[in-house]
């Protein structure tokens, strides 16, 4: 099977969704498309796990462990988000025209997200990364409220500023390869001649791409758009934005790590990551909106991944891969839970939600489960990945960075639990007739149940195929061995 | 009449330097000019200068890649984008004078000057790595300066169209450096970037119309309700 079939599926689904009849047509097409994409991604990941690489067009469209892992995570979250969208759209009772519009944008967004790992040529990857922003901006402003439109404007302006800066980095990278000569202009081609590349150009390109794409993945100090966009978008879109879009962009930055002079940038990466983790951990404490709470937690987790890579050891890289997977599945679950709370209580304000455990026990339970899971409580997946990262940090001798990381993670954990605790427990207020409440649709309940399974399972058990894939992905972060 | 090779290369480099100087000047203009229609014209002029530089370098490097880049650039940015903006947004927006800029004009120009000087120093370590390449030595610092000035334009503007033009000027500037750095970059990359920019203009036009319908203004920079502090 051709690798390009995988991004073609959501593209086709977008076309079909544009003519799908009724209120159920587009969501059904979207869900089928997402399931087919996941099927393709599983097939591709299995092939990569067994043979190491999957090449359709050499140097243009190929998968290795790292990109296969990202592809798999994107496809998995897309299925859950498509399932949740079904209930989300029907609960809001949108017109068929609006439902179709949502279906088109949602599928195009998934198309862009899938395209990034499948492509291997940096300039084309740049385009795909920019597509993830262009196709999601109208989803961010989907509600059409002044706040949502404001968030969408901030989002697109900062996305494109980041893209323009990164574009210069892509040009410099091409130049760096042209100086050496030979090989393809692709991730693997660059990695194979990594040590021979002129270091000045590679570092300049890396800094530009880190600033440009770091903006897009929400690294501090260019994170300001993230809580706005990730709180104003419809909840299933938030799950995709926070769970996988940030990861997909971070993936392109990680692609440059093996090109860097060995261990020279480690301290810088740790610093950049810790800045994000620390800032987000303290910003978490003072939020008033529970969707913003989880958005700041995304900034924190992006930082943790960068720190883990910055440890510069195979164990650190493996921890980063584990964190990519556990963050994606857990954060999307958190947004499904937050979205369910929003459907049920009709407000985003933490202060107006009390005693959820009495009024809607299922939502309260999933919100609490999501908060514990994303905070890193055992035995969930994030606990395992954060533990692996902290152990790698101690083993690599970066004691100060590890200590700071432990401190910030503890602050973030306390912050998330503090807010969620208030919402879940306490006396339930008398129902306010002015607030529009909705019943939780069955598909949303199903999403919560399905989404909770991998979070629990990956905390105690790792399928051997996934372990192989993550080992390969971690190896892709190390410089190539030059014969 | 054919000229001796060395002289023609010198001519091409000098003309390229002229285009580069004009490119930088236009970038300064975008920071300061108030009329919205004037900003659109400046952007078109900047794109024409980018295309000029690409055509000159294509003659210098003897590569058809840059020739195609220049033509593509003219077609999308000098023709298609102004046309799309005209079609998407009504005329009244273009005759506006923007008086709500974040910085006043002298301050903005002083900041722009500081950024241009910073770009010159920032590009020095990169230039050291591509030793003795005359086109890069000219295009890279100017491109980097344009990138920063475009960013300043986008940050300092509140009206939707000038803000968008600031973003597009950033992309132009990255390309201005790129044509000298990577003349042999596969054309698929350039086509995809051009396509990307067109989608951006389309999306921004849709968004601007939605903002105007909803709030009655296109001063998107003045929307500041999303904050962490308590709402009054």
XYZ file of C-alpha atoms in Angstrom:
715
model
C 0.000 0.000 0.000
C 1.151 3.466 -0.793
C 1.998 5.657 2.175
C 0.275 8.650 0.599
C -3.059 6.833 0.870
C -3.088 7.645 4.592
C -3.329 11.463 4.213
C -5.573 10.961 1.172
C -8.278 9.360 3.354
C -9.126 12.468 5.433
C -8.837 14.610 2.293
C -11.430 12.404 0.628
C -13.542 12.485 3.777
C -13.477 16.312 3.623
C -14.800 16.191 0.070
C -17.545 13.708 0.932
C -18.460 15.654 4.093
C -19.065 18.750 1.975
C -22.014 17.028 0.285
C -23.116 14.733 3.123
C -26.849 15.164 3.762
C -28.566 15.948 7.044
C -27.198 16.481 10.534
C -25.661 13.034 10.837
C -24.084 12.705 7.382
C -20.909 14.710 7.887
C -20.116 13.341 11.375
C -20.600 9.774 10.104
C -18.278 10.386 7.158
C -15.734 12.002 9.484
C -15.816 9.075 11.880
C -15.433 6.527 9.088
C -12.585 8.525 7.582
C -10.808 8.757 10.929
C -11.183 5.008 11.532
C -9.776 4.262 8.084
C -6.876 6.642 8.764
C -6.176 4.841 12.042
C -6.250 1.530 10.174
C -3.697 2.855 7.701
C -1.553 4.259 10.482
C -1.608 0.947 12.386
C -0.591 -0.897 9.238
C 2.250 1.549 8.576
C 3.408 1.497 12.198
C 3.457 -2.312 12.202
C 5.554 -2.330 9.043
C 7.982 0.207 10.505
C 8.223 -1.718 13.777
C 9.181 -4.873 11.911
C 11.441 -3.450 9.190
C 12.634 -0.116 10.590
C 11.553 2.067 7.657
C 8.713 2.392 5.216
C 9.565 4.209 1.981
C 7.064 5.133 -0.717
C 8.957 7.883 -2.502
C 12.535 8.028 -1.295
C 13.365 11.325 0.425
C 9.813 12.650 -0.065
C 7.344 10.329 1.603
C 8.796 7.887 4.089
C 8.311 6.796 7.677
C 10.797 5.862 10.360
C 10.111 5.042 14.007
C 9.688 8.673 15.068
C 7.291 9.700 12.322
C 5.355 6.418 12.556
C 4.866 7.009 16.282
C 3.580 10.545 15.692
C 1.323 9.335 12.880
C -0.149 6.647 15.116
C -0.838 9.067 17.955
C -2.482 11.592 15.593
C -4.710 8.949 14.021
C -5.774 7.580 17.413
C -6.768 10.962 18.819
C -8.502 11.831 15.530
C -10.821 8.838 15.881
C -11.824 9.809 19.420
C -12.250 13.456 18.426
C -14.436 12.440 15.466
C -16.555 10.284 17.751
C -16.885 13.097 20.268
C -17.697 15.599 17.502
C -20.749 13.543 16.621
C -22.293 14.063 20.034
C -20.967 17.606 20.341
C -22.642 18.706 17.102
C -25.948 16.980 17.848
C -26.051 18.419 21.386
C -25.742 21.918 19.930
C -28.392 21.209 17.309
C -26.546 22.965 14.488
C -28.075 23.393 11.033
C -26.967 20.817 8.421
C -24.994 23.570 6.650
C -22.989 24.336 9.803
C -22.447 20.637 10.455
C -21.038 20.218 6.937
C -18.751 23.227 7.414
C -17.439 21.688 10.634
C -16.950 18.334 8.892
C -14.931 19.863 6.054
C -12.617 21.826 8.339
C -12.204 18.967 10.792
C -11.154 16.540 8.059
C -8.822 19.047 6.431
C -7.220 19.616 9.827
C -6.703 15.871 10.303
C -5.311 15.703 6.760
C -2.695 18.353 7.598
C -1.808 16.647 10.900
C -1.299 13.302 9.160
C 0.677 14.882 6.334
C 3.436 16.250 8.606
C 4.892 12.895 9.719
C 4.361 11.254 6.319
C 6.428 13.835 4.419
C 10.194 13.764 4.760
C 11.389 16.798 2.826
C 11.806 19.769 5.211
C 10.330 22.398 2.858
C 7.227 20.287 2.264
C 6.975 19.528 5.965
C 7.040 23.297 6.521
C 4.037 23.569 4.214
C 2.198 20.771 6.005
C 2.889 22.363 9.402
C 1.483 25.637 8.090
C -1.563 23.738 6.823
C -2.230 22.481 10.349
C -2.636 26.139 11.351
C -4.519 27.335 8.271
C -7.050 24.523 8.378
C -7.660 24.792 12.114
C -8.066 28.561 12.400
C -11.666 28.538 11.200
C -12.376 25.773 13.711
C -10.945 27.931 16.499
C -13.363 30.691 15.481
C -16.168 28.205 14.848
C -18.462 29.475 17.606
C -18.421 32.935 16.015
C -18.474 34.759 19.345
C -16.248 37.863 19.608
C -13.973 35.923 21.972
C -13.622 32.998 19.592
C -12.886 35.313 16.661
C -10.330 37.190 18.713
C -8.646 33.910 19.629
C -8.672 32.889 15.956
C -7.017 36.143 14.874
C -4.305 35.937 17.517
C -3.817 32.318 16.540
C -3.370 32.860 12.814
C -1.173 35.952 13.242
C 1.272 34.212 15.581
C 1.155 30.978 13.575
C 2.214 32.727 10.409
C 4.884 34.830 12.126
C 6.355 31.610 13.438
C 6.093 30.003 10.018
C 7.931 32.862 8.283
C 10.788 32.683 10.794
C 10.992 28.909 10.425
C 10.986 29.262 6.618
C 14.302 31.100 6.779
C 15.574 28.216 8.901
C 14.472 25.733 6.228
C 16.439 27.695 3.607
C 19.539 27.760 5.819
C 19.240 24.019 6.351
C 19.142 23.468 2.596
C 22.228 25.624 2.231
C 23.995 23.660 4.950
C 23.413 20.479 3.000
C 24.415 22.055 -0.305
C 27.752 23.063 1.248
C 28.499 19.409 2.057
C 26.894 18.073 -1.118
C 25.481 14.621 -1.685
C 22.460 12.841 -0.281
C 18.850 13.871 -0.382
C 17.341 16.954 1.243
C 15.253 14.923 3.676
C 15.320 14.227 7.409
C 17.217 10.981 6.894
C 19.492 12.491 4.241
C 20.442 15.305 6.601
C 20.952 12.936 9.528
C 23.255 10.680 7.546
C 25.666 13.577 6.902
C 24.909 15.288 10.217
C 28.438 15.577 11.649
C 29.817 16.989 8.387
C 27.262 19.802 8.107
C 28.672 23.301 8.781
C 27.851 23.855 12.439
C 27.272 27.605 12.178
C 24.508 27.145 9.615
C 22.929 24.205 11.418
C 22.782 26.064 14.721
C 21.367 29.185 13.016
C 18.745 27.054 11.256
C 17.939 25.250 14.488
C 17.490 28.489 16.428
C 15.220 29.966 13.727
C 13.127 26.800 13.539
C 13.020 26.514 17.327
C 11.731 30.092 17.593
C 9.363 29.733 14.639
C 7.912 26.328 15.344
C 8.330 26.769 19.099
C 5.774 29.560 18.728
C 3.450 27.086 17.070
C 3.900 24.393 19.699
C 3.358 26.804 22.578
C 6.824 27.109 24.104
C 7.233 30.069 26.496
C 7.601 33.043 25.819
C 5.581 32.685 22.587
C 2.764 30.714 24.209
C 0.277 33.561 24.692
C -2.042 32.516 21.869
C -2.329 28.951 23.133
C -4.695 29.258 26.098
C -6.950 31.538 24.024
C -7.167 29.261 21.005
C -7.264 26.044 23.009
C -10.086 27.293 25.196
C -12.291 28.957 22.591
C -12.335 26.185 20.010
C -15.066 23.493 20.170
C -13.975 20.816 22.677
C -13.192 18.002 20.192
C -11.029 20.457 18.260
C -9.286 21.428 21.512
C -8.460 17.754 21.995
C -6.759 17.685 18.602
C -5.060 21.070 19.060
C -3.721 20.392 22.533
C -3.246 16.646 22.280
C -1.564 16.281 18.910
C -1.119 19.528 16.975
C 1.434 20.874 19.439
C 3.184 17.483 19.396
C 3.269 17.352 15.611
C 4.991 20.736 15.443
C 7.382 19.767 18.219
C 8.196 16.651 16.213
C 9.636 18.801 13.407
C 11.885 20.564 15.916
C 13.028 17.195 17.300
C 14.011 16.190 13.759
C 16.856 18.712 13.918
C 18.247 17.473 17.238
C 20.447 14.724 15.719
C 22.067 17.315 13.414
C 23.293 19.447 16.283
C 26.857 19.161 17.530
C 26.689 16.452 20.182
C 25.733 17.700 23.662
C 26.565 21.333 22.851
C 22.928 22.419 22.887
C 21.782 20.144 25.742
C 21.868 22.808 28.435
C 20.035 25.252 26.160
C 17.296 22.745 25.427
C 16.923 22.035 29.139
C 16.685 25.773 29.783
C 14.082 26.377 27.064
C 12.032 23.431 28.304
C 12.256 24.362 31.980
C 11.172 27.925 31.199
C 7.975 26.556 29.664
C 7.365 24.029 32.440
C 7.941 26.584 35.206
C 5.948 29.417 33.655
C 3.009 27.156 32.841
C 3.044 25.536 36.292
C 2.626 28.889 38.017
C 0.156 30.271 35.449
C -1.948 27.178 36.099
C -2.576 28.317 39.637
C -4.433 31.491 38.714
C -6.757 30.443 35.875
C -10.490 31.054 36.056
C -11.514 28.934 33.101
C -11.119 25.166 33.256
C -10.385 24.784 29.551
C -7.548 27.290 29.950
C -6.335 25.167 32.864
C -5.737 22.210 30.572
C -4.318 24.499 27.867
C -1.592 25.718 30.237
C -0.944 22.123 31.155
C -0.137 21.553 27.465
C 2.530 24.269 27.598
C 3.933 22.485 30.649
C 4.061 19.112 28.904
C 5.692 20.493 25.747
C 8.365 21.868 28.046
C 8.820 18.490 29.739
C 9.398 16.816 26.367
C 12.027 19.402 25.407
C 13.795 18.970 28.764
C 13.784 15.186 28.317
C 15.404 15.526 24.893
C 17.839 18.026 26.392
C 19.181 15.366 28.774
C 20.890 14.062 25.659
C 20.861 10.371 26.576
C 19.013 7.457 24.955
C 16.947 7.098 28.132
C 15.963 10.760 27.981
C 14.932 10.378 24.345
C 12.916 7.263 25.196
C 11.221 9.140 28.025
C 10.372 11.955 25.592
C 8.741 9.478 23.202
C 6.779 7.918 26.047
C 5.718 11.401 27.117
C 4.554 12.258 23.573
C 2.259 9.236 23.583
C 0.976 9.575 27.142
C 0.433 13.326 26.833
C -1.518 12.968 23.585
C -3.921 10.342 24.903
C -4.313 11.969 28.321
C -4.652 15.590 27.218
C -7.242 14.746 24.606
C -9.160 12.872 27.317
C -8.950 15.939 29.570
C -10.499 18.089 26.860
C -13.231 15.519 26.238
C -13.988 15.616 29.974
C -13.827 19.424 30.089
C -16.034 19.591 27.003
C -18.560 17.291 28.676
C -18.545 19.531 31.732
C -19.133 22.521 29.458
C -22.063 20.762 27.792
C -23.586 19.819 31.130
C -23.106 23.025 33.124
C -22.943 25.566 30.292
C -20.124 27.694 31.710
C -16.342 27.688 31.456
C -15.787 29.444 34.776
C -14.277 27.324 37.496
C -15.899 29.502 40.161
C -19.420 28.823 38.877
C -19.061 25.045 38.922
C -19.522 23.300 42.251
C -20.628 19.852 43.369
C -20.428 18.285 39.940
C -20.222 14.858 41.582
C -23.834 15.225 42.694
C -25.336 16.789 39.572
C -23.519 14.656 36.982
C -21.356 11.908 38.490
C -19.968 10.627 35.187
C -18.604 14.030 34.131
C -17.207 14.597 37.620
C -15.485 11.214 37.628
C -13.911 11.713 34.209
C -12.803 15.248 35.059
C -11.147 13.996 38.236
C -9.628 11.029 36.420
C -8.302 13.325 33.664
C -6.829 15.751 36.202
C -5.099 12.962 38.130
C -3.854 11.353 34.928
C -2.451 14.546 33.373
C -0.931 15.624 36.679
C 1.035 12.381 36.741
C -0.591 10.316 39.490
C 0.209 6.586 39.446
C -0.724 4.211 37.893
C -1.576 6.234 34.794
C 0.476 6.653 31.613
C 1.838 10.134 32.369
C 3.213 8.942 35.703
C 5.231 6.293 33.916
C 6.618 8.689 31.287
C 7.455 11.438 33.780
C 9.110 8.881 36.031
C 11.188 7.638 33.091
C 12.229 11.200 32.262
C 13.197 12.064 35.836
C 15.220 8.866 36.128
C 16.974 9.668 32.847
C 17.704 13.155 34.168
C 19.345 11.827 37.319
C 21.297 9.239 35.333
C 22.599 11.905 32.949
C 23.866 13.967 35.866
C 21.633 16.996 35.247
C 20.689 17.194 38.937
C 19.616 20.843 39.009
C 17.392 20.508 35.940
C 15.837 17.335 37.327
C 15.207 18.924 40.700
C 13.566 21.939 39.089
C 11.496 19.648 36.894
C 10.266 17.687 39.920
C 9.357 20.941 41.668
C 7.448 22.366 38.709
C 5.596 19.109 38.049
C 4.530 19.070 41.702
C 3.288 22.669 41.476
C 1.355 21.889 38.290
C -0.147 18.767 39.880
C -1.293 20.742 42.891
C -2.656 23.520 40.673
C -4.717 21.223 38.470
C -6.082 19.223 41.391
C -6.889 22.366 43.375
C -9.138 23.705 40.633
C -10.726 20.404 39.651
C -11.354 19.518 43.289
C -13.405 22.679 43.721
C -15.486 21.872 40.685
C -16.088 18.236 41.506
C -16.773 18.349 45.232
C -18.544 20.798 47.460
C -22.246 21.513 47.718
C -24.143 21.576 44.467
C -25.671 25.012 43.851
C -29.345 25.416 43.050
C -29.770 25.108 39.264
C -29.624 28.485 37.540
C -32.471 28.713 35.018
C -30.546 31.309 32.960
C -27.752 28.860 32.085
C -28.367 26.536 29.191
C -27.696 22.951 30.232
C -27.572 19.974 27.920
C -27.729 16.234 28.466
C -24.527 14.355 27.644
C -24.912 12.528 24.288
C -24.137 8.796 24.159
C -21.201 9.201 21.746
C -19.552 11.595 24.209
C -19.921 9.037 27.012
C -18.494 6.392 24.686
C -15.510 8.651 23.886
C -14.785 9.089 27.579
C -14.901 5.345 28.197
C -12.752 4.488 25.166
C -10.327 7.311 25.914
C -9.762 6.166 29.501
C -8.686 2.634 28.506
C -5.258 3.393 26.961
C -4.430 5.838 29.772
C -4.881 3.043 32.308
C -3.386 0.276 30.202
C -0.228 2.137 29.178
C 0.394 2.946 32.827
C 0.940 -0.701 33.696
C 1.613 -2.500 30.434
C 3.413 -1.707 27.194
C 2.561 -3.691 24.070
C 5.802 -4.983 22.566
C 5.061 -3.411 19.171
C 4.675 0.014 20.732
C 7.855 -0.493 22.744
C 9.777 -1.351 19.556
C 8.393 1.716 17.817
C 9.328 4.017 20.702
C 12.836 2.546 20.877
C 13.260 3.207 17.159
C 11.850 6.704 17.576
C 14.261 7.451 20.416
C 17.138 6.197 18.267
C 16.132 8.665 15.541
C 16.999 11.501 17.923
C 20.613 10.370 18.218
C 23.192 11.370 15.592
C 23.677 8.774 12.869
C 26.675 6.510 13.233
C 29.077 7.504 10.485
C 30.986 4.610 8.974
C 25.193 42.771 -27.501
C 27.103 40.265 -25.335
C 29.228 41.606 -22.541
C 32.350 39.985 -21.097
C 31.275 37.467 -18.401
C 33.007 39.121 -15.443
C 31.445 42.491 -16.170
C 27.957 41.092 -16.621
C 28.193 39.312 -13.277
C 29.232 42.583 -11.662
C 26.310 44.333 -13.280
C 23.899 41.708 -12.078
C 25.257 41.934 -8.541
C 25.000 45.727 -8.562
C 21.445 45.636 -9.833
C 20.636 43.025 -7.190
C 22.084 45.341 -4.545
C 19.821 48.107 -5.844
C 16.776 45.817 -5.642
C 17.844 44.821 -2.121
C 18.165 48.431 -0.992
C 14.737 49.253 -2.385
C 13.332 46.110 -0.722
C 14.581 47.274 2.678
C 13.222 50.780 2.080
C 9.779 49.380 1.245
C 9.881 47.313 4.442
C 10.432 50.538 6.399
C 7.550 52.100 4.492
C 5.182 49.299 5.530
C 5.985 49.965 9.182
C 5.039 53.622 8.942
C 2.506 54.200 6.159
C -1.012 54.868 7.386
C -3.225 54.583 4.316
C -4.456 51.028 3.916
C -4.489 51.227 0.119
C -0.930 52.584 0.191
C 0.143 49.582 2.274
C -1.268 47.200 -0.319
C 0.662 49.050 -3.046
C 3.856 48.896 -1.000
C 3.410 45.158 -0.555
C 2.986 44.706 -4.299
C 6.113 46.798 -4.856
C 8.011 44.654 -2.352
C 6.920 41.498 -4.173
C 8.026 42.971 -7.508
C 11.431 43.738 -5.998
C 11.653 40.184 -4.688
C 10.869 38.894 -8.170
C 13.463 41.275 -9.654
C 16.116 39.929 -7.322
C 15.104 36.348 -8.175
C 15.358 37.044 -11.925
C 18.726 38.773 -11.548
C 20.088 35.893 -9.471
C 18.700 33.375 -11.947
C 20.775 35.083 -14.638
C 23.770 35.145 -12.315
C 23.586 31.484 -11.253
C 22.394 30.347 -14.686
C 19.519 28.408 -13.145
C 15.945 28.242 -14.390
C 14.711 27.474 -10.868
C 14.903 31.080 -9.760
C 13.417 32.256 -13.026
C 10.333 30.157 -12.255
C 10.348 31.436 -8.682
C 10.325 35.036 -9.935
C 7.419 34.431 -12.313
C 5.472 32.512 -9.659
C 6.094 35.311 -7.199
C 4.804 37.962 -9.599
C 1.727 35.936 -10.452
C 0.687 35.237 -6.861
C 1.771 38.302 -4.924
C 1.584 41.118 -7.442
C -1.629 39.990 -9.144
C -3.561 37.300 -7.288
C -3.277 38.467 -3.664
C -4.231 42.142 -4.299
C -7.126 40.898 -6.411
C -8.266 38.478 -3.691
C -8.101 41.194 -1.049
C -10.078 43.562 -3.276
C -12.747 40.962 -3.903
C -13.015 39.775 -0.328
C -13.163 43.082 1.523
C -15.254 46.077 0.564
C -13.776 49.302 -0.759
C -14.414 51.308 2.365
C -11.625 49.452 4.181
C -9.023 50.601 1.675
C -9.618 54.334 1.876
C -9.185 54.252 5.653
C -6.312 55.934 7.393
C -5.221 53.937 10.349
C -4.854 56.173 13.369
C -4.884 53.514 16.065
C -1.413 52.137 15.574
C 0.225 50.777 18.701
C 3.334 52.965 18.246
C 3.434 56.479 16.773
C 5.351 56.874 13.528
C 8.691 58.233 14.829
C 8.826 55.564 17.546
C 7.980 52.820 15.066
C 10.667 54.009 12.643
C 13.287 54.203 15.390
C 12.417 50.654 16.466
C 12.615 49.583 12.831
C 16.063 51.127 12.516
C 17.242 49.321 15.643
C 15.867 46.023 14.291
C 17.588 46.523 10.919
C 20.918 47.116 12.639
C 20.329 44.085 14.868
C 19.611 41.992 11.764
C 22.956 43.026 10.288
C 24.820 41.796 13.353
C 22.682 38.660 13.722
C 23.438 37.628 10.161
C 27.216 37.872 10.602
C 27.743 34.442 12.210
C 25.551 32.869 9.514
C 27.532 34.635 6.785
C 30.768 33.360 8.281
C 29.548 29.826 7.578
C 28.924 30.467 3.851
C 32.198 32.339 3.295
C 32.608 34.590 0.242
C 29.257 34.333 -1.396
C 28.345 37.798 -2.661
C 24.599 37.279 -3.273
C 24.102 35.717 0.170
C 26.121 38.486 1.805
C 23.591 40.945 0.389
C 20.310 39.022 0.513
C 20.635 37.351 3.914
C 21.009 40.489 6.087
C 18.303 42.295 4.102
C 15.992 39.287 4.321
C 16.564 38.993 8.056
C 15.950 42.731 8.510
C 12.772 42.465 6.436
C 11.643 39.538 8.583
C 12.025 41.584 11.754
C 10.434 44.685 10.206
C 7.498 42.618 8.970
C 7.098 41.297 12.504
C 7.137 44.869 13.805
C 4.479 45.804 11.239
C 2.273 42.907 12.315
C 2.696 43.701 16.012
C 2.218 47.445 15.606
C -0.905 47.373 13.432
C -4.462 46.935 14.573
C -6.317 47.079 11.249
C -6.746 43.645 9.687
C -5.309 44.377 6.234
C -2.049 46.094 7.260
C -1.568 43.397 9.912
C -1.933 40.705 7.259
C 0.454 42.601 4.976
C 3.024 42.628 7.773
C 2.796 38.828 7.951
C 3.079 38.532 4.182
C 6.080 40.876 4.193
C 7.760 38.492 6.656
C 7.256 35.647 4.207
C 8.580 37.815 1.342
C 11.674 38.579 3.382
C 12.348 34.943 4.240
C 12.172 34.287 0.518
C 14.448 37.217 -0.279
C 17.135 35.521 1.794
C 16.099 32.100 0.513
C 16.615 32.773 -3.201
C 20.287 33.504 -2.554
C 20.752 30.738 0.037
C 19.028 27.904 -1.781
C 18.777 28.660 -5.515
C 18.459 24.956 -6.272
C 15.649 24.220 -3.816
C 13.143 21.936 -5.570
C 10.363 23.934 -7.177
C 7.696 21.906 -5.354
C 8.737 23.752 -2.211
C 8.213 27.167 -3.774
C 4.889 26.175 -5.306
C 3.687 24.873 -1.952
C 4.739 28.062 -0.163
C 2.888 30.167 -2.747
C -0.200 27.992 -2.319
C 0.129 28.306 1.423
C 0.187 32.097 1.230
C -2.935 32.112 -0.933
C -4.775 29.944 1.602
C -3.624 32.317 4.346
C -5.049 35.341 2.521
C -8.312 33.491 1.918
C -8.643 32.380 5.552
C -7.789 35.819 6.891
C -10.339 37.428 4.560
C -13.057 35.053 5.815
C -12.063 35.744 9.396
C -11.977 39.506 8.889
C -15.467 39.478 7.428
C -16.688 37.409 10.374
C -15.108 39.862 12.828
C -16.656 42.821 11.030
C -20.092 41.215 10.946
C -19.880 40.419 14.603
C -18.225 43.463 16.137
C -18.599 46.145 13.461
C -14.870 46.793 13.239
C -11.890 45.427 11.341
C -9.432 46.682 13.953
C -8.668 43.150 15.041
C -5.791 44.260 17.258
C -8.246 46.112 19.473
C -9.975 42.869 20.498
C -8.594 42.221 23.950
C -11.212 40.464 26.033
C -9.288 37.221 26.457
C -7.100 37.797 29.455
C -6.300 36.081 32.674
C -7.177 38.995 34.950
C -10.692 39.281 36.393
C -13.250 40.597 33.969
C -14.931 43.737 35.148
